């Protein structure tokens, strides 16, 4: 007994095995086991209170308290207690302690080896488990089928295909290739290692199949994204006389959710009701997930409300349903309700809640959740940190997102992707590109999500040369067949002015997503090719992919840019009538823009009055812009008054109203508007034009002289204005007053796009196209001047403003002066 007391004198609670005890044993110890599996256990042993206490123990601490009692009563050397202790230490993940009991036993029962192997397979590394498996063979322990299934499960869980195949080979060598339980384990291993064809071969060779083997292969197909095959196997299973059970249903419901088949989902739900399985929490939770992903969040909520028992996964599924269903506010209410009811969130809960905050742009609630992480001890979780980066980025707090990223210890590719996208979404183009280059310098290979994150940054830069470089990298990385990457490329080329290249990529795609169609329709719209956009929209309606709400925003806007009023109205009517899509504020704003831009101001105002929802800033903003174009003071005042009641946070709308008054020479009202702007602290966004030259982006602000070539630019511009005046250009000075005519013209000539164009003409070769990016709408005078500059210089000038593209060539603009 004293030797055993010494063995346990240094025992401490341990949860992992760091150095396997068996690795230190000499060959002398390795053969001391008995083949006898029948051991006599005296009644005083199995009836002893210590044996009962072991049966009732639930934790490692309790086990440590019982152990001295076992030793004190001389029971430690009894086979019953040795087996129980090894089993319980393995169960509580304390392999060091299990080994301390196992190793001193002189005559080890085979069952002890099997228990130890299970312990290593469940709680240690695959290397340790395989080493102990080899020891068992060396000790001549007869192997049983469970030894192989334990190891196969570990190989599957860790994606260790090579070693899984080795275990499969050993299983065959030891005569278990016809064992149903063993081959089910093999099929499961291959399925988890993404070798579903091999898994099916194992399944197909089974002389007979039980419910477990059917569930294994069905789950394998579902988890490998082959939902339809999984469902076909369920039908075949039923035809072969096997009735699906709880496990089958839990396996196929995610498959139904993935293919968004509400009809099949309802059929499965019907089976659940008939089979009496609805009371199981995991079944109800899977139904919630399925209905949410199939767009029936209301039904999901009914199931949730009817659940007698819920777990945290049930709450997570419901919150995720609201987020994915486009109702982040309800998701946040549900999250708060979960906290109020004392349900402790998991990392999945937090990520969904952060997703909801991101969609809402709710910075304050996002900060609340961030603080909650410390209490929940989820701060170091990389996935949660990635969600924080995305949330802060979408709340326009990219500096805080960068701080979270900087402090993150174990950055993953997803972390880098989130940060790159965050910078791109916030207009920090240079930072996005710097992080992309740094990511690659650290030998982190970009994936498709990286590409989809960085390509929009290059799209905002609007430089065709850079676009071609990233396109080449996409091809070298074999992402050119990825739908979402190619869609991003289409959008990028369109925003770089290369609408023809964008269409070529579109036509080359074998498969398209709804976002692909949206990107191409929007591209045609922003380039003023309204008829092409309508034709493409008609093609889409004839195909499999149906338009969504964004599609209709794109096509109505495209019609607006090209003056296609009848077609735009038809699309708006079709949205609800043919597709059941309720118009949102963006759709109403696009319709007002369509009517107003075309000069139908009265119809546009009447349309606003008939709106079933309260008009927002975008609607009245579109109306005010139309009144500016068509010089309608009366309706412009009405739209402005309603607009200012909504307290827009930037001064652009006040400037629009002031310009309407200026055009009508109502200078007293111009002064009044400017006075209101001063009182409210509102400022006009300064005009800024960008031009990229030799890998450097040059910025020009209206009236600025900060550029190194300012003197040369202004001198050249003075000569250029004289040239275009000789060709017929007349400066539009109507919006400027209180100064002499020559000063008015001087102010006009210092607009940012004119400075950028002059710089481009001075620093690029004759015949090359000049690409300009402007942050505001091109003003009437600059538009007219640029037409003449393209005429006298013989250059093509492409200007991308905040709404659309203008291609100037030979004195003509692609917009047809309709913008």
PDB file of N, CA, C and O in Angstrom, residues 8 47 54 184 188 211 220 270 347 363-364 375 485 521 531 540 613 649 651 716 722 731 750 801 815:
ATOM      1  N   UNK A   8       0.695   8.335  -5.502  1.00  0.00           N
ATOM      2  CA  UNK A   8      -0.310   9.403  -5.519  1.00  0.00           C
ATOM      3  C   UNK A   8       0.033  10.564  -4.592  1.00  0.00           C
ATOM      4  O   UNK A   8      -0.743  11.482  -4.436  1.00  0.00           O
ATOM      5  N   UNK A  47     -19.341  -4.318  -3.210  1.00  0.00           N
ATOM      6  CA  UNK A  47     -20.382  -3.741  -2.353  1.00  0.00           C
ATOM      7  C   UNK A  47     -19.846  -2.638  -1.428  1.00  0.00           C
ATOM      8  O   UNK A  47     -20.607  -2.036  -0.678  1.00  0.00           O
ATOM      9  N   UNK A  54     -17.500   5.927  -6.316  1.00  0.00           N
ATOM     10  CA  UNK A  54     -16.898   6.058  -7.645  1.00  0.00           C
ATOM     11  C   UNK A  54     -17.971   6.135  -8.733  1.00  0.00           C
ATOM     12  O   UNK A  54     -17.860   6.918  -9.683  1.00  0.00           O
ATOM     13  N   UNK A 184     -18.565   1.483 -40.886  1.00  0.00           N
ATOM     14  CA  UNK A 184     -19.284   2.749 -40.694  1.00  0.00           C
ATOM     15  C   UNK A 184     -18.314   3.811 -40.186  1.00  0.00           C
ATOM     16  O   UNK A 184     -18.355   4.971 -40.609  1.00  0.00           O
ATOM     17  N   UNK A 188     -17.283   7.275 -42.084  1.00  0.00           N
ATOM     18  CA  UNK A 188     -17.369   8.553 -41.364  1.00  0.00           C
ATOM     19  C   UNK A 188     -16.032   9.313 -41.452  1.00  0.00           C
ATOM     20  O   UNK A 188     -16.021  10.537 -41.643  1.00  0.00           O
ATOM     21  N   UNK A 211     -29.234   1.557 -39.355  1.00  0.00           N
ATOM     22  CA  UNK A 211     -29.635   2.970 -39.321  1.00  0.00           C
ATOM     23  C   UNK A 211     -28.426   3.884 -39.122  1.00  0.00           C
ATOM     24  O   UNK A 211     -28.351   4.969 -39.706  1.00  0.00           O
ATOM     25  N   UNK A 220     -22.652  12.767 -43.997  1.00  0.00           N
ATOM     26  CA  UNK A 220     -21.431  13.057 -44.750  1.00  0.00           C
ATOM     27  C   UNK A 220     -21.707  13.914 -45.968  1.00  0.00           C
ATOM     28  O   UNK A 220     -21.016  14.903 -46.219  1.00  0.00           O
ATOM     29  N   UNK A 270     -43.358  17.892 -41.322  1.00  0.00           N
ATOM     30  CA  UNK A 270     -44.539  17.024 -41.206  1.00  0.00           C
ATOM     31  C   UNK A 270     -44.176  15.652 -40.675  1.00  0.00           C
ATOM     32  O   UNK A 270     -44.873  15.094 -39.811  1.00  0.00           O
ATOM     33  N   UNK A 347     -19.729  32.255 -27.975  1.00  0.00           N
ATOM     34  CA  UNK A 347     -19.038  33.038 -29.002  1.00  0.00           C
ATOM     35  C   UNK A 347     -19.909  33.201 -30.254  1.00  0.00           C
ATOM     36  O   UNK A 347     -19.874  34.243 -30.912  1.00  0.00           O
ATOM     37  N   UNK A 363     -23.041  51.821 -33.205  1.00  0.00           N
ATOM     38  CA  UNK A 363     -21.752  51.833 -32.527  1.00  0.00           C
ATOM     39  C   UNK A 363     -21.894  51.611 -31.017  1.00  0.00           C
ATOM     40  O   UNK A 363     -21.138  50.853 -30.408  1.00  0.00           O
ATOM     41  N   UNK A 364     -22.882  52.262 -30.397  1.00  0.00           N
ATOM     42  CA  UNK A 364     -23.037  52.193 -28.937  1.00  0.00           C
ATOM     43  C   UNK A 364     -23.314  50.776 -28.463  1.00  0.00           C
ATOM     44  O   UNK A 364     -22.699  50.296 -27.502  1.00  0.00           O
ATOM     45  N   UNK A 375     -16.392  39.883 -19.441  1.00  0.00           N
ATOM     46  CA  UNK A 375     -17.120  39.105 -18.428  1.00  0.00           C
ATOM     47  C   UNK A 375     -17.294  37.661 -18.875  1.00  0.00           C
ATOM     48  O   UNK A 375     -17.249  36.739 -18.070  1.00  0.00           O
ATOM     49  N   UNK A 485     -15.574  36.406 -56.956  1.00  0.00           N
ATOM     50  CA  UNK A 485     -14.363  37.123 -57.355  1.00  0.00           C
ATOM     51  C   UNK A 485     -14.568  37.758 -58.728  1.00  0.00           C
ATOM     52  O   UNK A 485     -14.227  38.935 -58.946  1.00  0.00           O
ATOM     53  N   UNK A 521     -25.706  45.373 -64.521  1.00  0.00           N
ATOM     54  CA  UNK A 521     -26.799  46.334 -64.776  1.00  0.00           C
ATOM     55  C   UNK A 521     -26.430  47.705 -64.216  1.00  0.00           C
ATOM     56  O   UNK A 521     -26.620  48.736 -64.878  1.00  0.00           O
ATOM     57  N   UNK A 531     -30.276  51.746 -72.171  1.00  0.00           N
ATOM     58  CA  UNK A 531     -30.937  50.732 -73.010  1.00  0.00           C
ATOM     59  C   UNK A 531     -30.264  49.374 -72.849  1.00  0.00           C
ATOM     60  O   UNK A 531     -30.942  48.342 -72.798  1.00  0.00           O
ATOM     61  N   UNK A 540     -32.214  38.739 -67.834  1.00  0.00           N
ATOM     62  CA  UNK A 540     -32.211  38.159 -66.488  1.00  0.00           C
ATOM     63  C   UNK A 540     -33.587  37.607 -66.139  1.00  0.00           C
ATOM     64  O   UNK A 540     -33.703  36.523 -65.552  1.00  0.00           O
ATOM     65  N   UNK A 613     -45.007  54.992 -47.135  1.00  0.00           N
ATOM     66  CA  UNK A 613     -44.131  55.172 -45.975  1.00  0.00           C
ATOM     67  C   UNK A 613     -43.693  56.628 -45.926  1.00  0.00           C
ATOM     68  O   UNK A 613     -43.757  57.346 -46.925  1.00  0.00           O
ATOM     69  N   UNK A 649     -27.080  65.602 -41.882  1.00  0.00           N
ATOM     70  CA  UNK A 649     -25.860  65.962 -41.149  1.00  0.00           C
ATOM     71  C   UNK A 649     -24.765  66.554 -42.024  1.00  0.00           C
ATOM     72  O   UNK A 649     -23.635  66.715 -41.581  1.00  0.00           O
ATOM     73  N   UNK A 651     -23.927  69.627 -45.313  1.00  0.00           N
ATOM     74  CA  UNK A 651     -24.468  70.870 -45.865  1.00  0.00           C
ATOM     75  C   UNK A 651     -24.757  70.868 -47.346  1.00  0.00           C
ATOM     76  O   UNK A 651     -25.153  71.910 -47.900  1.00  0.00           O
ATOM     77  N   UNK A 716      -1.043  77.285 -67.267  1.00  0.00           N
ATOM     78  CA  UNK A 716      -1.511  76.501 -68.409  1.00  0.00           C
ATOM     79  C   UNK A 716      -3.024  76.589 -68.548  1.00  0.00           C
ATOM     80  O   UNK A 716      -3.561  76.684 -69.660  1.00  0.00           O
ATOM     81  N   UNK A 722      -8.608  80.228 -72.656  1.00  0.00           N
ATOM     82  CA  UNK A 722      -8.671  81.104 -73.837  1.00  0.00           C
ATOM     83  C   UNK A 722      -8.919  80.280 -75.093  1.00  0.00           C
ATOM     84  O   UNK A 722      -9.694  80.686 -75.986  1.00  0.00           O
ATOM     85  N   UNK A 731     -18.310  80.681 -70.113  1.00  0.00           N
ATOM     86  CA  UNK A 731     -18.395  80.342 -68.679  1.00  0.00           C
ATOM     87  C   UNK A 731     -19.790  80.606 -68.121  1.00  0.00           C
ATOM     88  O   UNK A 731     -20.433  81.596 -68.472  1.00  0.00           O
ATOM     89  N   UNK A 750     -10.885  77.568 -61.296  1.00  0.00           N
ATOM     90  CA  UNK A 750     -10.099  76.895 -60.249  1.00  0.00           C
ATOM     91  C   UNK A 750     -10.837  75.709 -59.642  1.00  0.00           C
ATOM     92  O   UNK A 750     -10.425  75.195 -58.607  1.00  0.00           O
ATOM     93  N   UNK A 801     -17.807  60.867 -61.395  1.00  0.00           N
ATOM     94  CA  UNK A 801     -18.227  61.677 -60.252  1.00  0.00           C
ATOM     95  C   UNK A 801     -18.961  60.796 -59.245  1.00  0.00           C
ATOM     96  O   UNK A 801     -18.929  59.569 -59.351  1.00  0.00           O
ATOM     97  N   UNK A 815     -22.920  61.153 -71.741  1.00  0.00           N
ATOM     98  CA  UNK A 815     -24.216  61.297 -71.058  1.00  0.00           C
ATOM     99  C   UNK A 815     -25.237  62.037 -71.906  1.00  0.00           C
ATOM    100  O   UNK A 815     -26.421  62.104 -71.542  1.00  0.00           O
TER     101      UNK A 815
END
